[in-house]
PDB file of C-alpha atoms in Angstrom:
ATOM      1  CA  UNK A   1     103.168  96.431 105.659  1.00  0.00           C
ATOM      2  CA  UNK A   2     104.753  97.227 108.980  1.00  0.00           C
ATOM      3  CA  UNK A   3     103.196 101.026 110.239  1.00  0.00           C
ATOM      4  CA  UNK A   4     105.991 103.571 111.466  1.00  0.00           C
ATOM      5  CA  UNK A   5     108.142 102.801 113.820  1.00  0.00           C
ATOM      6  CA  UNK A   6     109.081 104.935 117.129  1.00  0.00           C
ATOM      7  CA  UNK A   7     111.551 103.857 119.843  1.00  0.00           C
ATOM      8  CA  UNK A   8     111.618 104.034 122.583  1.00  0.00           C
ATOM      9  CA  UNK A   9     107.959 103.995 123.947  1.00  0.00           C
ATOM     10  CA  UNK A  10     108.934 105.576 127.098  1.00  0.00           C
ATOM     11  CA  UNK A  11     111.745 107.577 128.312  1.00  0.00           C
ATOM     12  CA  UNK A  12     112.195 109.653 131.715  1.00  0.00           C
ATOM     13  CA  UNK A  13     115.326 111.810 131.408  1.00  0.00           C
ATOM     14  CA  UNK A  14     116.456 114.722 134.148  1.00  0.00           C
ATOM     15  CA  UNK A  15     116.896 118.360 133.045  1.00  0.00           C
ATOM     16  CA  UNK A  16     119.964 119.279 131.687  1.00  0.00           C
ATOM     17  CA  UNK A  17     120.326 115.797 130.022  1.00  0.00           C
ATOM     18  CA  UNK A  18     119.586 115.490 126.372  1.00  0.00           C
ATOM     19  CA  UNK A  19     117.670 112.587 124.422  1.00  0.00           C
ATOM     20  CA  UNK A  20     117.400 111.002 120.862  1.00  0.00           C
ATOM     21  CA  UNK A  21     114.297 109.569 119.443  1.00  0.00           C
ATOM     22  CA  UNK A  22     113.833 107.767 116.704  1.00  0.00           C
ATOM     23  CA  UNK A  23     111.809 106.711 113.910  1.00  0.00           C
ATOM     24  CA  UNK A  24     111.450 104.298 111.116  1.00  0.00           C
ATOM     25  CA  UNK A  25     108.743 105.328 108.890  1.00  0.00           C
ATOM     26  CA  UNK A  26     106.716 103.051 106.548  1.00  0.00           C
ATOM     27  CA  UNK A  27     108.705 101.453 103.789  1.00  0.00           C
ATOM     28  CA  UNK A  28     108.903 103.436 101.014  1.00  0.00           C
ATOM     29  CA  UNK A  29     107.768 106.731 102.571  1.00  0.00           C
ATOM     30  CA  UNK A  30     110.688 109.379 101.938  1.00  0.00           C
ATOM     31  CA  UNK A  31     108.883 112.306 104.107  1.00  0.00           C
ATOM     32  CA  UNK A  32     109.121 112.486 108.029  1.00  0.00           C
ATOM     33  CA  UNK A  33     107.034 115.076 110.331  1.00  0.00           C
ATOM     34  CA  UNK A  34     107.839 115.156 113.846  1.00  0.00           C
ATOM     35  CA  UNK A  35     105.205 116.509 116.410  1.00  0.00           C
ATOM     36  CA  UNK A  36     104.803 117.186 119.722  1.00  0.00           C
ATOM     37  CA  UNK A  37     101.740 116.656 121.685  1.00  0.00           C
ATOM     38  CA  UNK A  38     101.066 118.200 125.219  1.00  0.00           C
ATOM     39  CA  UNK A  39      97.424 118.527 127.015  1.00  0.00           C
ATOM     40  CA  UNK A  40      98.291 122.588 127.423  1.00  0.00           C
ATOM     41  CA  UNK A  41      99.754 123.227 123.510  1.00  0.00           C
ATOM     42  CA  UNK A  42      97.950 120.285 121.645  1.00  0.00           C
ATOM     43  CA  UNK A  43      99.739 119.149 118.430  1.00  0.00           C
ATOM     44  CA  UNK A  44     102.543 120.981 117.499  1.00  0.00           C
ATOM     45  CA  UNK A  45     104.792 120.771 114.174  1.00  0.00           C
ATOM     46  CA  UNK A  46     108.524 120.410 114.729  1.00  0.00           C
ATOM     47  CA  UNK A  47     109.909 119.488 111.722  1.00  0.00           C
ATOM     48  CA  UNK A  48     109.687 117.672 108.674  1.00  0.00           C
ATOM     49  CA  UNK A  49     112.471 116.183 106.193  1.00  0.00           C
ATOM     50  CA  UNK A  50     112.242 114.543 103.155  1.00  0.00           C
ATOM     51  CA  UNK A  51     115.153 112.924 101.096  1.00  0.00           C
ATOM     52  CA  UNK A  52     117.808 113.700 103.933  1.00  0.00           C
ATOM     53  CA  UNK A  53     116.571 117.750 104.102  1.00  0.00           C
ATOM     54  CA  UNK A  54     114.683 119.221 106.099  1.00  0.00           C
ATOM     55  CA  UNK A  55     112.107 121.107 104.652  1.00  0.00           C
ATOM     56  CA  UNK A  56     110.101 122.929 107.565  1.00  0.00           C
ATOM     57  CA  UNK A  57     110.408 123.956 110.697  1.00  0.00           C
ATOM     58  CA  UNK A  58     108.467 124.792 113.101  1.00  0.00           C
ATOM     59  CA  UNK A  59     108.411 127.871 115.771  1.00  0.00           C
ATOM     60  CA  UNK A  60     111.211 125.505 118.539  1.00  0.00           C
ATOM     61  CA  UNK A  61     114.310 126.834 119.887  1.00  0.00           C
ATOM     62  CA  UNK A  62     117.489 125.419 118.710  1.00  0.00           C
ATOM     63  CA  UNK A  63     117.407 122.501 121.220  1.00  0.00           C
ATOM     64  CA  UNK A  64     115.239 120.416 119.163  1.00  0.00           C
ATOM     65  CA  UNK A  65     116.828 119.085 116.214  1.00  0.00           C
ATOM     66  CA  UNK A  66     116.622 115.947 113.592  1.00  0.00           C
ATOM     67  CA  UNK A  67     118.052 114.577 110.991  1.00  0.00           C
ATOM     68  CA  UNK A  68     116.981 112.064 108.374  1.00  0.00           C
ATOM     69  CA  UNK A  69     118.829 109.047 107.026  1.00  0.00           C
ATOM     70  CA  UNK A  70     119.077 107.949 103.353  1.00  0.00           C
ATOM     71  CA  UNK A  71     116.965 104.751 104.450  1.00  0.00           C
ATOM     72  CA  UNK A  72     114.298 107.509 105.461  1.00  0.00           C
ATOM     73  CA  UNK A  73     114.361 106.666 109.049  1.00  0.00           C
ATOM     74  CA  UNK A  74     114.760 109.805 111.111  1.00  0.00           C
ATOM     75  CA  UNK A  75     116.153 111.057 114.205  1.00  0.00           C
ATOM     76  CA  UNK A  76     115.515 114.210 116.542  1.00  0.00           C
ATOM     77  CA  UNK A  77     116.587 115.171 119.350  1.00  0.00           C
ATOM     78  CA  UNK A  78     116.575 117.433 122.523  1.00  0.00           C
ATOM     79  CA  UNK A  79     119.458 119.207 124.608  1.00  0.00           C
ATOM     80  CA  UNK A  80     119.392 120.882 127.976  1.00  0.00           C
ATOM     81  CA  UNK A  81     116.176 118.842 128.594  1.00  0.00           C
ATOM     82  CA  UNK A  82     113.715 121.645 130.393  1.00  0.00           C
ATOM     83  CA  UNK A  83     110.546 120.247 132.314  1.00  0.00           C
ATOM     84  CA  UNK A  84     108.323 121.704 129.871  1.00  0.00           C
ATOM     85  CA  UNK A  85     109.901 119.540 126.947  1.00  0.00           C
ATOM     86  CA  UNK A  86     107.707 116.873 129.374  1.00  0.00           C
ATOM     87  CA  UNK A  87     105.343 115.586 126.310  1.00  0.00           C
ATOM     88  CA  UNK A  88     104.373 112.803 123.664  1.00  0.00           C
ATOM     89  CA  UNK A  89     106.260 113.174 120.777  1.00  0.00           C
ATOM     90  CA  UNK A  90     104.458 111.865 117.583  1.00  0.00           C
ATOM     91  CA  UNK A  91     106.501 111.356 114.252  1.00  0.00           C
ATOM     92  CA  UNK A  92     104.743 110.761 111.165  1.00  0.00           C
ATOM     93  CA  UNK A  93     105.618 109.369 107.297  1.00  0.00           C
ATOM     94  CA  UNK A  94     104.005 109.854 103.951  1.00  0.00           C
ATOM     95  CA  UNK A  95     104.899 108.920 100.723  1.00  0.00           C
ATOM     96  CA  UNK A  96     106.068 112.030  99.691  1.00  0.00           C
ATOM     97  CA  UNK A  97     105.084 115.550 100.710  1.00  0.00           C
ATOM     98  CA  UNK A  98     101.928 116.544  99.053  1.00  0.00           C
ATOM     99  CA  UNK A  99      98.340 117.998  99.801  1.00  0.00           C
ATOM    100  CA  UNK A 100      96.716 114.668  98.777  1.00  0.00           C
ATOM    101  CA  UNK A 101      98.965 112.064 100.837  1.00  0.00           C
ATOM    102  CA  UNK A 102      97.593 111.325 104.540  1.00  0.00           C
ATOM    103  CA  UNK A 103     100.309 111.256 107.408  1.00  0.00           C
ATOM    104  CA  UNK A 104     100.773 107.867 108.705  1.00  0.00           C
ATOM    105  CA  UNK A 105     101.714 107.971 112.749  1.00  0.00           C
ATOM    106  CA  UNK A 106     103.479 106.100 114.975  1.00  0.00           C
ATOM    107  CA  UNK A 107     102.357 105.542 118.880  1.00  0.00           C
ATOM    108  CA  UNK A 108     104.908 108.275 120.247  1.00  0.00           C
ATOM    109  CA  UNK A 109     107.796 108.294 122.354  1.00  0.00           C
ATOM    110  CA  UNK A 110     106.327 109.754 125.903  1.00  0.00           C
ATOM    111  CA  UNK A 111     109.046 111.747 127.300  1.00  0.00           C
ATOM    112  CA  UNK A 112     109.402 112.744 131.198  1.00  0.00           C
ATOM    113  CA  UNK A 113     111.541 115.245 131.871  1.00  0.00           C
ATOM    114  CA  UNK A 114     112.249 115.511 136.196  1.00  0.00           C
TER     115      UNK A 114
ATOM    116  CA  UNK B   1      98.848 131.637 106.923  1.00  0.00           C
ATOM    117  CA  UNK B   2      96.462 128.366 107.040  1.00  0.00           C
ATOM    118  CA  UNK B   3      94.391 127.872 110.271  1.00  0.00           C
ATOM    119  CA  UNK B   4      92.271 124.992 111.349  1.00  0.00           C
ATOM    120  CA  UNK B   5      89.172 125.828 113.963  1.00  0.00           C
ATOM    121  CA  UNK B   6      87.148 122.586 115.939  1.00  0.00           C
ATOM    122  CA  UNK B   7      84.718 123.002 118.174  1.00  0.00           C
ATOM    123  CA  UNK B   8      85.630 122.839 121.674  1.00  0.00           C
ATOM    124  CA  UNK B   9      85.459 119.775 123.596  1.00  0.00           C
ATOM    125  CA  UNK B  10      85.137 117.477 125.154  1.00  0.00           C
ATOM    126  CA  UNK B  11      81.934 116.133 123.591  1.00  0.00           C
ATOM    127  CA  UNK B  12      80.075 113.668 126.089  1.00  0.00           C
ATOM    128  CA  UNK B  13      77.277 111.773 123.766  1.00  0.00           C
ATOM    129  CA  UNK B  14      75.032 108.562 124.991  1.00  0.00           C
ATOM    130  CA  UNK B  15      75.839 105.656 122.836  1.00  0.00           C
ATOM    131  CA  UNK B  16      73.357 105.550 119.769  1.00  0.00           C
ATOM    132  CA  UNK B  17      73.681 109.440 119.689  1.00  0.00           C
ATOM    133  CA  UNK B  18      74.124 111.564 116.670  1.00  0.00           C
ATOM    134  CA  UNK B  19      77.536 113.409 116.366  1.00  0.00           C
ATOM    135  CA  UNK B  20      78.613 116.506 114.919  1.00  0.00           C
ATOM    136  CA  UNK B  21      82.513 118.060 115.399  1.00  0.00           C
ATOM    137  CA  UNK B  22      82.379 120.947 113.752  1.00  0.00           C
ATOM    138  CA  UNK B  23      85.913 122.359 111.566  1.00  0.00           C
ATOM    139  CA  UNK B  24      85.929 125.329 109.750  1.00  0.00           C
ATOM    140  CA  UNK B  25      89.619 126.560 108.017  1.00  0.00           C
ATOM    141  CA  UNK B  26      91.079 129.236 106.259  1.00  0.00           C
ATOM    142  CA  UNK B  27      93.704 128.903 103.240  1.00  0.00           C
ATOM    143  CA  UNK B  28      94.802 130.297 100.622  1.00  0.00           C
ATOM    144  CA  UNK B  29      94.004 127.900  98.155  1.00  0.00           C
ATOM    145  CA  UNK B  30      92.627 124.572  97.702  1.00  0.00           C
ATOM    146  CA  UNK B  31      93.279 122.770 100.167  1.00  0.00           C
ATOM    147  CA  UNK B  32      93.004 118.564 100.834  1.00  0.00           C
ATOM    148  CA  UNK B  33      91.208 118.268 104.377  1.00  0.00           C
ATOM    149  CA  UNK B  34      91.228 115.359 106.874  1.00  0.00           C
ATOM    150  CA  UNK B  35      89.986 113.815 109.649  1.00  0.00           C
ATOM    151  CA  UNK B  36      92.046 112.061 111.993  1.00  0.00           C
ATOM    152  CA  UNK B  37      91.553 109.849 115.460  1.00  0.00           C
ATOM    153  CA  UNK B  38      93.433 109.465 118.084  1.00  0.00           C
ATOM    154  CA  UNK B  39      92.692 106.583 121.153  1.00  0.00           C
ATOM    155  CA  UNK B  40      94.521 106.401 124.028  1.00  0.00           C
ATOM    156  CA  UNK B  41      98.059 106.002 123.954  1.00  0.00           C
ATOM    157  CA  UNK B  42      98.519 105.807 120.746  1.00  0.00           C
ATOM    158  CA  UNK B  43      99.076 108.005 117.761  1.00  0.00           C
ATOM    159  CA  UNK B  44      96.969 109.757 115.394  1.00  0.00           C
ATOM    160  CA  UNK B  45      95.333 107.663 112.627  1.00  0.00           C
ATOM    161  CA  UNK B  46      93.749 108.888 109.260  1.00  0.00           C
ATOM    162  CA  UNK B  47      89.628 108.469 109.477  1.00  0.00           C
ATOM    163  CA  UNK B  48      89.174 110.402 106.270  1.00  0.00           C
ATOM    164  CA  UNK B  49      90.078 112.868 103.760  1.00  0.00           C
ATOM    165  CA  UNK B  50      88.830 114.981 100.982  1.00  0.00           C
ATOM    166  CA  UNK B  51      90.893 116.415  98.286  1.00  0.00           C
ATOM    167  CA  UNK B  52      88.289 118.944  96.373  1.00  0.00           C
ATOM    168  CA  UNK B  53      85.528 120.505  96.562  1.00  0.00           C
ATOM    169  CA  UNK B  54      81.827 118.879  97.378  1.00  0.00           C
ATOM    170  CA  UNK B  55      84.054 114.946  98.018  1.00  0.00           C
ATOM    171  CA  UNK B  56      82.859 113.266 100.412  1.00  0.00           C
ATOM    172  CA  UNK B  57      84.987 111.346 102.512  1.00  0.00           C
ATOM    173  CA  UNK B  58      83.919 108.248 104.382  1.00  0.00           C
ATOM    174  CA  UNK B  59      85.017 105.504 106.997  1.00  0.00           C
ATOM    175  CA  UNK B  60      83.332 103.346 109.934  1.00  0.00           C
ATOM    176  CA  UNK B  61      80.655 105.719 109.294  1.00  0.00           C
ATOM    177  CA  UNK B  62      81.681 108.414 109.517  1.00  0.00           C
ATOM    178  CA  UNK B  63      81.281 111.093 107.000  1.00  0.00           C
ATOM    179  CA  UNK B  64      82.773 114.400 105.999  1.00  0.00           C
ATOM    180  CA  UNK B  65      81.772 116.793 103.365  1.00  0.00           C
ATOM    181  CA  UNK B  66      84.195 119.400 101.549  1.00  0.00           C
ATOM    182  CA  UNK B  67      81.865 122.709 101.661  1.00  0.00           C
ATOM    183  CA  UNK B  68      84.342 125.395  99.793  1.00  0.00           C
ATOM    184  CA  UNK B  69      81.615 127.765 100.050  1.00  0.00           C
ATOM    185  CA  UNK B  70      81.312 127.883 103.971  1.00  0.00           C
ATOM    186  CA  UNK B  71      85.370 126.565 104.281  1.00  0.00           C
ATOM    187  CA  UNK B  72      84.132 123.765 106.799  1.00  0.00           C
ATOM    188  CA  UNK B  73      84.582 120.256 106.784  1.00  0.00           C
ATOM    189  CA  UNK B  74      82.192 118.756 109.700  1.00  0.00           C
ATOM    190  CA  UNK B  75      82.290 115.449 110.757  1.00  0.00           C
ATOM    191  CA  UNK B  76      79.115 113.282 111.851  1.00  0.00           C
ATOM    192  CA  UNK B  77      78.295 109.822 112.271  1.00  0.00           C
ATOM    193  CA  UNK B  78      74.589 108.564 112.634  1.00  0.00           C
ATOM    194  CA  UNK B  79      75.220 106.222 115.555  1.00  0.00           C
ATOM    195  CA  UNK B  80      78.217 106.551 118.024  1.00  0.00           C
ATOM    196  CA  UNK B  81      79.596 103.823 119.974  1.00  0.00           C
ATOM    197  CA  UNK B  82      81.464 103.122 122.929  1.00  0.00           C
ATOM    198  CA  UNK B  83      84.539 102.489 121.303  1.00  0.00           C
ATOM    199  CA  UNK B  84      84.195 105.947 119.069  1.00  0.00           C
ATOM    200  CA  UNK B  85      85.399 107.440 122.708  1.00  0.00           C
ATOM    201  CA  UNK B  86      89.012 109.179 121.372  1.00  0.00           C
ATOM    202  CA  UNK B  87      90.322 112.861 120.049  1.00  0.00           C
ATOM    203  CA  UNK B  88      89.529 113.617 116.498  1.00  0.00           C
ATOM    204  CA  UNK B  89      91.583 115.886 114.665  1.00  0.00           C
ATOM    205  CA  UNK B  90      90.781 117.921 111.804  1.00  0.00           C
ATOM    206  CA  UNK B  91      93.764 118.855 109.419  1.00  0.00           C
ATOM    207  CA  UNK B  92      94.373 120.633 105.779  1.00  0.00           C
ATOM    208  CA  UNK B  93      97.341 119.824 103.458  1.00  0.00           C
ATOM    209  CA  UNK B  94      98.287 123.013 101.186  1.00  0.00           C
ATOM    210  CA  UNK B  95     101.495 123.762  99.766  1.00  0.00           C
ATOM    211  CA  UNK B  96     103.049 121.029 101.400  1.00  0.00           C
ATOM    212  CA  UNK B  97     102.368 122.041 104.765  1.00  0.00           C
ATOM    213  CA  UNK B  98      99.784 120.421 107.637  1.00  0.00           C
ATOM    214  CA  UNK B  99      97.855 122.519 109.942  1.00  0.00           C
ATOM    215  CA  UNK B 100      96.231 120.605 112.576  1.00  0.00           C
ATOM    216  CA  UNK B 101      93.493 121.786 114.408  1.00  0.00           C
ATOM    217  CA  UNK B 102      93.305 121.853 118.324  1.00  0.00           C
ATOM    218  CA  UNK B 103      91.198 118.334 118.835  1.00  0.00           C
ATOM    219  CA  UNK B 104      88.131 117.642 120.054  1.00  0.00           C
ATOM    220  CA  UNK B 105      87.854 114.270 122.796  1.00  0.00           C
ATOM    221  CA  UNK B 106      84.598 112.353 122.528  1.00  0.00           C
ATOM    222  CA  UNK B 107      83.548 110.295 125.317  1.00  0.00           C
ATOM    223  CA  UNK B 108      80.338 108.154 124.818  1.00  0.00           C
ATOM    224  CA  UNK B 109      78.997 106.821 127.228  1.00  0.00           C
ATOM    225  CA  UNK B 110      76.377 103.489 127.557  1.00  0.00           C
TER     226      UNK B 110
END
């Protein structure tokens, strides 16, 4: 079974630009968590969606945003890129939302912001 | 709200060493707990979980027990290796919702 997904790997953008990430989760997960990971903040929750809505949020300013598709595969992205959006950003699929099912991550999309 | 505490790292062990990463959380309820690893440049992957009370979860050798009474779930291993050198993660699941706590990087060295 193929893991999850995220494209692309890398990315360097300059500020005031904005990006989409994205990221095909394991086949026949419906839930997707995005995260982001910095050395200052650690691991951070974004957002999550399952079935095409999202269900949390985390504490991000409206320049961060996602969507999810009604394959599951899911999409967020960032306007008015500031430096400090500079970070590896981790999404993450399970089966369904739940306190038993493990989240299943992919490598990250590491995104430079100049 | 839920809160996940690890010890603070990083954790420099020889190889053959005993390990301990200590987690302690807080919740309202009754929570599933997990550890997770993370190597270098890539993303986090599940080492372990527990889902109640007094389970034991295990992997590669390493083990976690769910201690309700002292809210912890610390991980050890009898033996590290080299290539246990990463960031482990401990996480609950309740209502839905993961708290992750801050990491702790282990480097072992030969």
């Amino acid at each position: 079974k193929a893991g999850v997904t995220q494209t692309p790997r890398y990315l360097i953008k300059t500020r005031g630009q904005q990006v989409t990430l994205s990221c095909s989760p394991i086949s026949g997960h419906r839930s997707v968590s995005w995260y982001q990971q910095t050395p200052g903040q650690g691991l951070q929750f974004l957002f999550e969606y399952f079935s095409e809505t999202q269900r949390n949020k985390g504490n991000f300013p409206g320049r961060f945003s996602g969507r999810q598709f009604s394959n599951s595969r899911s999409e967020m992205n960032v306007s008015t890129l500031e430096l400090g959006d500079s970070a590896l950003y981790l999404c993450a699929s399970s089966f369904q939302p739940g306190s038993g099912s493990p989240l299943h991550f992919g490598n990250g999309t590491r995104l430079t912001v100049t | 709200g839920d809160s996940v505490t690890q010890m603070e790292g990083p954790v420099t062990l020889s190889e053959e060493a005993f390990l301990t990463i200590n987690c302690t959380y807080t919740a309202t309820g009754y929570p599933s707990l997990f550890w997770y690893v993370q190597y270098p440049g890539e993303g986090l992957q599940l080492l372990l979980k527990a889902t109640k009370a007094d389970d034991k979860g295990s992997n590669k050798g390493f083990e976690a027990t769910y201690r309700k009474e002292t809210t912890s779930f610390h991980l050890e291993k009898g033996s590290v290796q080299v290539s246990d050198s990463a960031v482990y993660f401990c996480a609950l699941s309740e209502d839905q919702k993961v708290t992750f706590g801050t990491g702790t990087k282990l480097q072992v060295i030969p």
